[in-house]
Short mmCIF file of C-alpha atoms in Angstrom, two decimals:
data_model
loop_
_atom_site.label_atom_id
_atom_site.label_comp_id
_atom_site.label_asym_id
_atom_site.label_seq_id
_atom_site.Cartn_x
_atom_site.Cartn_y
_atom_site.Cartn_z
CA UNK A 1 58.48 6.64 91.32
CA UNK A 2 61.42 8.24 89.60
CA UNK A 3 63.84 10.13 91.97
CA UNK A 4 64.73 13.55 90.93
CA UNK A 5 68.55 14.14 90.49
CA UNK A 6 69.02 15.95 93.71
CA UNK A 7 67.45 13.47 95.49
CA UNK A 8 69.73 10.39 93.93
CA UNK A 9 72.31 12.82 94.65
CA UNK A 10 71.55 12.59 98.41
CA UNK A 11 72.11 9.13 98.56
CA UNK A 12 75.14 7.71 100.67
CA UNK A 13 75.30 4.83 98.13
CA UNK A 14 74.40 4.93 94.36
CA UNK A 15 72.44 1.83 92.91
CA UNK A 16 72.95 0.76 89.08
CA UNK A 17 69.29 2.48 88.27
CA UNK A 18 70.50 5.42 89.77
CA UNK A 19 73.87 5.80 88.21
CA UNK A 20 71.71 4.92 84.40
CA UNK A 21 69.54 7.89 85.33
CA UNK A 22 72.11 9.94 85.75
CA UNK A 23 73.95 9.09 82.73
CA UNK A 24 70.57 9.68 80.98
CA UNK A 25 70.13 13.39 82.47
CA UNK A 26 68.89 15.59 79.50
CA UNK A 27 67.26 18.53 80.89
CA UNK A 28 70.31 21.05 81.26
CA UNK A 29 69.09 21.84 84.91
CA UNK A 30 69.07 18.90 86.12
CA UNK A 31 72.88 18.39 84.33
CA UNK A 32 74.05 21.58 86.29
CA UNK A 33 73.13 20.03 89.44
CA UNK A 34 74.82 16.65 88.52
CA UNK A 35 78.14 18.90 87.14
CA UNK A 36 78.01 21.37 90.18
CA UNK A 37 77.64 18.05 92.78
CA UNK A 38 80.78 16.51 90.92
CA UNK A 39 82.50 19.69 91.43
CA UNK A 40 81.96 20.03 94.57
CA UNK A 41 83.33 16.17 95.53
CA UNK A 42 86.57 17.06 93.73
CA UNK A 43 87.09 20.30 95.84
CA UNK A 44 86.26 18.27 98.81
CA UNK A 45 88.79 14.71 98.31
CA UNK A 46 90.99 16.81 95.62
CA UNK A 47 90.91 19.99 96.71
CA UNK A 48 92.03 23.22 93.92
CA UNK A 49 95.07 21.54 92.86
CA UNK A 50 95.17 20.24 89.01
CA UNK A 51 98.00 16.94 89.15
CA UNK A 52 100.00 17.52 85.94
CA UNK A 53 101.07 13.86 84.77
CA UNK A 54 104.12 14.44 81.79
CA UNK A 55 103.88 11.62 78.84
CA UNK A 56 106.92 9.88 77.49
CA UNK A 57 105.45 7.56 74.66
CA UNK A 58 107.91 5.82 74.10
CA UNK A 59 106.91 3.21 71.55
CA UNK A 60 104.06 2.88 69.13
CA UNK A 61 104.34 -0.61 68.08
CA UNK A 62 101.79 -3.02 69.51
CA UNK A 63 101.20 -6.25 68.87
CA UNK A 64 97.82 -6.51 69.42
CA UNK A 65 94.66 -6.24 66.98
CA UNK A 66 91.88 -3.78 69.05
CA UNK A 67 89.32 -3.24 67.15
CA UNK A 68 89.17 0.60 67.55
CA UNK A 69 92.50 1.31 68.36
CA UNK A 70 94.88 3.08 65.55
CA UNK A 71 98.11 1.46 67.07
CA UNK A 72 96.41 -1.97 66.41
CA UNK A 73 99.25 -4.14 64.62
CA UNK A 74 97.40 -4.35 61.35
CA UNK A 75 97.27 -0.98 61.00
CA UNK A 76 100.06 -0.44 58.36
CA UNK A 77 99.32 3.33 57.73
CA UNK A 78 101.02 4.08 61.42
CA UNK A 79 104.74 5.23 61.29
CA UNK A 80 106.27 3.43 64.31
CA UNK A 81 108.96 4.16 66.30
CA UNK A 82 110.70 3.44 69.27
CA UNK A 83 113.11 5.01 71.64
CA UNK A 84 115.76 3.02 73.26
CA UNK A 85 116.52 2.99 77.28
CA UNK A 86 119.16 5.49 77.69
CA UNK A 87 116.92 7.82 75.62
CA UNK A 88 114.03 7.37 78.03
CA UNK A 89 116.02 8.37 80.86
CA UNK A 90 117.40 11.11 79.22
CA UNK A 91 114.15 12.57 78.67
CA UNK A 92 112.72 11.66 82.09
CA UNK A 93 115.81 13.85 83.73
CA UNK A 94 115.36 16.53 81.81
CA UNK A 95 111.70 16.82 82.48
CA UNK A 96 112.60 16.55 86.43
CA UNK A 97 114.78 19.13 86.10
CA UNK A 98 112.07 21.36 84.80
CA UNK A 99 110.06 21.40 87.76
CA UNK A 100 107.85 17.64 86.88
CA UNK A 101 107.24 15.87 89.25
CA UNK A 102 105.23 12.67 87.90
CA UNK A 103 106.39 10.91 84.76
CA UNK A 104 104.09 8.67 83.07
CA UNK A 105 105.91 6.02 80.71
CA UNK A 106 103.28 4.96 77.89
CA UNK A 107 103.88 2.73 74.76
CA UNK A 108 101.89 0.07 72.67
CA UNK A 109 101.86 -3.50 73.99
CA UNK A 110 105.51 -4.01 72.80
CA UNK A 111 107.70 -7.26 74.20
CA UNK A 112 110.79 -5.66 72.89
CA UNK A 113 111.06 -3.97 75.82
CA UNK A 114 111.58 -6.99 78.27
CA UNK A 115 111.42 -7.31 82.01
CA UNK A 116 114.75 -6.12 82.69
CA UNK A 117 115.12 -3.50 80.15
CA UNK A 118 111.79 -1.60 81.74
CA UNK A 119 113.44 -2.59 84.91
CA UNK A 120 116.87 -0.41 84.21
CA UNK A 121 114.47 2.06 82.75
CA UNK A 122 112.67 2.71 86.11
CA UNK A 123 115.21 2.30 88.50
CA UNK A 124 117.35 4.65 86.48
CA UNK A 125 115.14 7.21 86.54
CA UNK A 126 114.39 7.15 90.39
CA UNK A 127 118.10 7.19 91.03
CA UNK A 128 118.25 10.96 88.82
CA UNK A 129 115.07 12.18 90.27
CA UNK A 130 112.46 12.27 92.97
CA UNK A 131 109.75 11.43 90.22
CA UNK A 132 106.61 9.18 90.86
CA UNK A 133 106.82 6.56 87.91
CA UNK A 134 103.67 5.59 86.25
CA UNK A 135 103.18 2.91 83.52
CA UNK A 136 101.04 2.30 81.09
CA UNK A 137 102.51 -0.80 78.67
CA UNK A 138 99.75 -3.04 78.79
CA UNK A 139 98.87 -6.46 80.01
CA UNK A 140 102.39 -8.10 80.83
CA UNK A 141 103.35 -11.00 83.11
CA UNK A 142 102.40 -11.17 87.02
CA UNK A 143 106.20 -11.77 87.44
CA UNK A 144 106.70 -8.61 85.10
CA UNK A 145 104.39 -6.80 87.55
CA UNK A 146 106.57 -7.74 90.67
CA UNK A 147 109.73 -6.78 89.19
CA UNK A 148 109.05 -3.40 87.96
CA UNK A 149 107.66 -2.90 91.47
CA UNK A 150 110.95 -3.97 93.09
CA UNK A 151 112.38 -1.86 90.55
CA UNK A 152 110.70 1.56 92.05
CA UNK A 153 107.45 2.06 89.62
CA UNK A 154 104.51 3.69 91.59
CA UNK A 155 101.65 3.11 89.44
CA UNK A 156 100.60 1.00 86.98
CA UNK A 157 97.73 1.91 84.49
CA UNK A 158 95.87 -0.52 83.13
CA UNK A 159 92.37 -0.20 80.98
CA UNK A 160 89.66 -2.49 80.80
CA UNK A 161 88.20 -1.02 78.27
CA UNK A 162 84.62 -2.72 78.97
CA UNK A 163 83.07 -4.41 81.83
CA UNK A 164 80.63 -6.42 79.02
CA UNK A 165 82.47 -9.63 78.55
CA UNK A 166 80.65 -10.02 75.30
CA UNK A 167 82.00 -6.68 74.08
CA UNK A 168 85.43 -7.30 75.33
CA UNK A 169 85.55 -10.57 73.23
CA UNK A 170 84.35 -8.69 70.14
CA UNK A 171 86.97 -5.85 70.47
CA UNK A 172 90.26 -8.04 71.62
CA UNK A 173 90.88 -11.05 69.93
CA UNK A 174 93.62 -12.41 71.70
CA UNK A 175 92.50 -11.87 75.40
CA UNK A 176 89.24 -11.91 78.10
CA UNK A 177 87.66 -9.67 80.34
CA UNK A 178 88.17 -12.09 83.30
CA UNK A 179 91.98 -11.95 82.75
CA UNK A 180 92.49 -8.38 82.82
CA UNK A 181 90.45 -8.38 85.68
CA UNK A 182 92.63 -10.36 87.53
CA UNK A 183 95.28 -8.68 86.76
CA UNK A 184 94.29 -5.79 88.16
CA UNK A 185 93.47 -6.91 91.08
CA UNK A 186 97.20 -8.37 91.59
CA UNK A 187 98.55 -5.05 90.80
CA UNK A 188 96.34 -3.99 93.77
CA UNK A 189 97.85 -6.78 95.98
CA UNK A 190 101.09 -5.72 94.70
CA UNK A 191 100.92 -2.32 96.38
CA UNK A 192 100.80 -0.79 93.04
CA UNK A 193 98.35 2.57 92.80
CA UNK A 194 96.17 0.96 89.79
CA UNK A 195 94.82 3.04 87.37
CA UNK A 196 92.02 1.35 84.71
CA UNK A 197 88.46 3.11 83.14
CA UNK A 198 86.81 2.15 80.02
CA UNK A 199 86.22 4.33 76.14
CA UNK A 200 82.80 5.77 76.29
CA UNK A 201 80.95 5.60 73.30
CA UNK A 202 82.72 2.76 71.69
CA UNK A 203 80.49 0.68 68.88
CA UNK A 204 77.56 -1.38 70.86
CA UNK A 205 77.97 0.19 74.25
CA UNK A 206 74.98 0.93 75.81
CA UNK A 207 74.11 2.94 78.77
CA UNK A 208 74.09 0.20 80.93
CA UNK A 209 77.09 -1.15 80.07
CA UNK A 210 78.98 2.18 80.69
CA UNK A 211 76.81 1.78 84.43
CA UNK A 212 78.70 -1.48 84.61
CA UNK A 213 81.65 -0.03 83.94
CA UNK A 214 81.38 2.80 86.94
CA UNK A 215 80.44 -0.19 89.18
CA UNK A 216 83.13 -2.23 88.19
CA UNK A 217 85.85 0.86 88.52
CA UNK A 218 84.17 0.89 92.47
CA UNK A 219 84.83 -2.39 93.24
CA UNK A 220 88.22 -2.68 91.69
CA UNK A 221 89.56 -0.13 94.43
CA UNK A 222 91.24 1.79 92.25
CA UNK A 223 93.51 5.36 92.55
CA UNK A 224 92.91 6.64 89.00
CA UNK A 225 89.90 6.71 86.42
CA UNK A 226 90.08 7.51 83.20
CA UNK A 227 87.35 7.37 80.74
CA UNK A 228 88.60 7.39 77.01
CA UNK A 229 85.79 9.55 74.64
CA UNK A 230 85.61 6.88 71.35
CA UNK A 231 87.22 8.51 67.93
CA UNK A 232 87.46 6.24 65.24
CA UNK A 233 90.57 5.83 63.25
CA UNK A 234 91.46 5.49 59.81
CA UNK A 235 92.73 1.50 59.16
CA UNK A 236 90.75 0.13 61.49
CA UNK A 237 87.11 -1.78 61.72
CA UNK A 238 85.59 0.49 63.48
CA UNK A 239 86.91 4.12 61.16
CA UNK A 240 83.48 4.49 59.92
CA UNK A 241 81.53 4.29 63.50
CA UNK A 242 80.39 8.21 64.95
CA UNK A 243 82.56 9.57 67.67
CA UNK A 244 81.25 10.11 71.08
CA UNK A 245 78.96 12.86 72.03
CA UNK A 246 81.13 15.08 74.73
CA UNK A 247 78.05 14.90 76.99
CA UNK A 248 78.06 11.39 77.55
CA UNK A 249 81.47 11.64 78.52
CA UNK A 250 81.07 14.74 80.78
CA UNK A 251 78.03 13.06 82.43
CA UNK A 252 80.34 9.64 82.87
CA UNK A 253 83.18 11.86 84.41
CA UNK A 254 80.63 13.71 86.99
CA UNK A 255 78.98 10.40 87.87
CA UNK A 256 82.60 9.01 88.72
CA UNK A 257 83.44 11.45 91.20
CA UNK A 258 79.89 11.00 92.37
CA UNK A 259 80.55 7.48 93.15
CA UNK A 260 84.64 7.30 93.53
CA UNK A 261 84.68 10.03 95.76
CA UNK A 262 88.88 10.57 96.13
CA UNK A 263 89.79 8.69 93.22
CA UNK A 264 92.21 10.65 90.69
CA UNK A 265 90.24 11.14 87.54
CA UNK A 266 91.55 12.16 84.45
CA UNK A 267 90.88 14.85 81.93
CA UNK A 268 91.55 12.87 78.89
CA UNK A 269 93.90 14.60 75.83
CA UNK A 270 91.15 13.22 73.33
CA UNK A 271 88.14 15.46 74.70
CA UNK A 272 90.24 18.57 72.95
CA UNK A 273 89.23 16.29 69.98
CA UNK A 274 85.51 16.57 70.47
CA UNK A 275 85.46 19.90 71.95
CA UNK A 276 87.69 23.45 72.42
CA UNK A 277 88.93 23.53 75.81
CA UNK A 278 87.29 19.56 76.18
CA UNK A 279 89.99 19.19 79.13
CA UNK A 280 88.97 22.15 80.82
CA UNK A 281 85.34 21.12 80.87
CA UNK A 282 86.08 17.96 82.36
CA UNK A 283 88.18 19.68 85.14
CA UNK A 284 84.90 21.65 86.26
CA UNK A 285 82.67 18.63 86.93
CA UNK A 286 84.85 16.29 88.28
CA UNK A 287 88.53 15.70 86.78
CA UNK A 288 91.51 16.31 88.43
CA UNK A 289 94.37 15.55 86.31
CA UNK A 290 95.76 16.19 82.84
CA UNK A 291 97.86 14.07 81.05
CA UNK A 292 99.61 16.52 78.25
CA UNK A 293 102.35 14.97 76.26
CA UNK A 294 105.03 17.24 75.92
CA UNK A 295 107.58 14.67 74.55
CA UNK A 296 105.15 14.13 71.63
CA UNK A 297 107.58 15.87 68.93
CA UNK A 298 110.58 13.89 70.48
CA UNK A 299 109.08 10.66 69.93
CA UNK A 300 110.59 10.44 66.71
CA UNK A 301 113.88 10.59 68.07
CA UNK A 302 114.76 13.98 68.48
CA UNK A 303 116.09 14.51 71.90
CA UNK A 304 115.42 17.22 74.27
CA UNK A 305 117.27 20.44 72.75
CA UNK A 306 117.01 23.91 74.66
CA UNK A 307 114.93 25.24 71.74
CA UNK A 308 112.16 22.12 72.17
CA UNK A 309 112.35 22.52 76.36
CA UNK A 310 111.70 26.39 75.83
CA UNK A 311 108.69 25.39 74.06
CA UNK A 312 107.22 22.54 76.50
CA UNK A 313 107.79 25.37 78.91
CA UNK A 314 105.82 28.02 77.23
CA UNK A 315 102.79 24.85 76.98
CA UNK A 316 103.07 24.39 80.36
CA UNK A 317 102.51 28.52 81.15
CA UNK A 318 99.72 28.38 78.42
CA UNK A 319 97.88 24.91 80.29
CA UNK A 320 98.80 26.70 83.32
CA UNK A 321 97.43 29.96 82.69
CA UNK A 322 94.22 28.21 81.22
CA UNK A 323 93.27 26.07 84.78
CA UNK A 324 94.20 29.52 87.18
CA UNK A 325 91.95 31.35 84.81
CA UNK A 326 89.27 28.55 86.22
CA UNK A 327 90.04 29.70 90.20
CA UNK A 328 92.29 26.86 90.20
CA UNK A 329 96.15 25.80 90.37
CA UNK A 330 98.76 23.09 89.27
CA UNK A 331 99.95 21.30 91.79
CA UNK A 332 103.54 20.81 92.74
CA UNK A 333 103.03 17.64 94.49
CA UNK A 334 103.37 14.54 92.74
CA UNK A 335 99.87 13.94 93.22
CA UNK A 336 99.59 10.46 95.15
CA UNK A 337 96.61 8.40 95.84
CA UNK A 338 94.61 9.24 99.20
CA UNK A 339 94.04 5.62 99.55
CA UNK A 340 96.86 3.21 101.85
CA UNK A 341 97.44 -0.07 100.44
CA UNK A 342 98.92 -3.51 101.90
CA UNK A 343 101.69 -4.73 99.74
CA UNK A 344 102.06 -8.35 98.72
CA UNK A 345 105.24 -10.46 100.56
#
């Protein structure tokens, strides 16, 4: 007999049949019970507060192939560009001193920047500020791992992208699903606050995969989810595959709070892509974070001038102004994990 929504929704623990029925909801009823019971979770483990994460991206070269990603090496069309150490910093202090409290350092899987040179990076930037430092720079070494933790980082964000072996195969051809697994997990032993999720939507995903993925985010023990909405890309195998319905997404984010309970969950840039205010929608059935890049324009090597930090200022106001407008607030915390984690000796 098939369980109405409310009554999966009473569960303590969610089965995989129950989390495909949910991501299968249709009748918009039944959705605005699923949406309102996501709410509510956040409000409960999260409480009002929106975490504001600032972006550096600091490089867009990458020397791997993804399938659907536009940064994928082949991809000759992108205009890369990289910013050297001192830069980095520069930018992270300046962002402190406007009232930030979380930097997130982002780039392309990119060797130039070596152990030690991501090392200076973060231990630089703790010295000038009381920042939390999160990275997101791909699969590295388990030794790279330990050293950047040594070196002060706080998080480490790492996708899997898909929890279908198969489909991980097909979209990476340099790497398995049973290796980023792992090293996941040893970011977790590491004491690190692991971030992962998986793109929703991408070519041959089904339903059940993405209920795979949910599971998989569970029993990783992770701080942060984020779940990427799939856009293709010009230059790249899969720029002629449709983009993700928004609902799919929206139903993935509610069931994730449904399931994570006080795990961080993002509100991904890209849904702005697929919908007006596709942010703000996520942050009323489940999300608690955004992730806006204000250092986008300085990426290409234009340092922080007074005229370009008046403007990130007036963003923040306008993203600001937006999430109040929803009864809620930004946070001026920097927004660490509820969770308490043994490090590794």
């Amino acid at each position: 007999m098939r369980l109405t929504t409310k009554e999966i929704l009473s569960k303590s623990n969610l089965n995989r049949n129950d989390i495909i029925q949910l991501l299968t909801i249709k009748d918009q009823k039944e959705l605005e019970v699923l949406f309102n019971a996501a709410n509510m979770l956040r409000e409960e483990y999260c409480g009002n507060e929106i975490h504001i994460r600032s972006v550096i991206e600091f490089s867009n070269y990458c020397e791997e192939n993804c399938s659907y990603c536009e940064l994928r090496e082949d991809n000759f069309a992108v205009s890369r560009f990289r910013l050297d150490a001192d830069e980095i910093i520069d930018i992270a202090k300046k962002i402190s001193n406007m009232g930030f409290r979380t930097i997130y350092l982002q780039s392309g899987e990119d060797s130039y920047y070596d152990t030690d040179m991501i090392a200076y990076i973060i231990y630089s930037i703790k010295q000038n500020s009381d920042m939390r430092v999160i990275l997101d720079i791909g699969q590295r070494s388990l030794d790279e791992y330990r050293a950047w933790k040594i070196a002060g980082a706080d998080d480490y964000f790492l996708q899997f992208h898909t929890s279908n072996s198969a489909l991980y195969s097909l979209y990476h051809k340099k790497k398995n699903l049973f290796d980023k697994i792992n090293h996941l997990k040893y970011l977790n032993r590491l004491g690190y606050k692991v971030g992962t999720g998986s793109i929703i939507g991408i070519p041959h995903q089904t339903i059940e995969d993405i209920a795979d993925d949910l599971l998989l985010c569970l029993e990783l023990n992770i701080d942060m989810a984020a779940f990427t909405p799939f856009i293709p890309h010009p230059f790249t195998p899969f720029q002629n595959k449709p983009k993700v319905e928004i609902a799919l997404v929206y139903k993935t984010i509610a069931v994730a709070r449904i399931l994570l309970k006080q795990v961080s969950i993002a509100a991904c840039n890209a849904l702005d892509e697929l919908e007006f205010n596709g942010r703000e929608g996520a942050l009323k059935i489940g999300a608690n974070i955004i992730v806006p890049n204000f250092a986008k324009d300085i990426n290409k090597k234009i340092l922080l001038q007074p005229a370009k930090i008046k403007e990130m200022l007036e963003n923040t106001e306008t993203i600001t102004s937006r999430i109040e407008l929803m009864g809620l607030k930004i946070s001026t915390a920097k927004g660490n994990s509820l969770s308490l984690k043994p490090v590794l000796d």
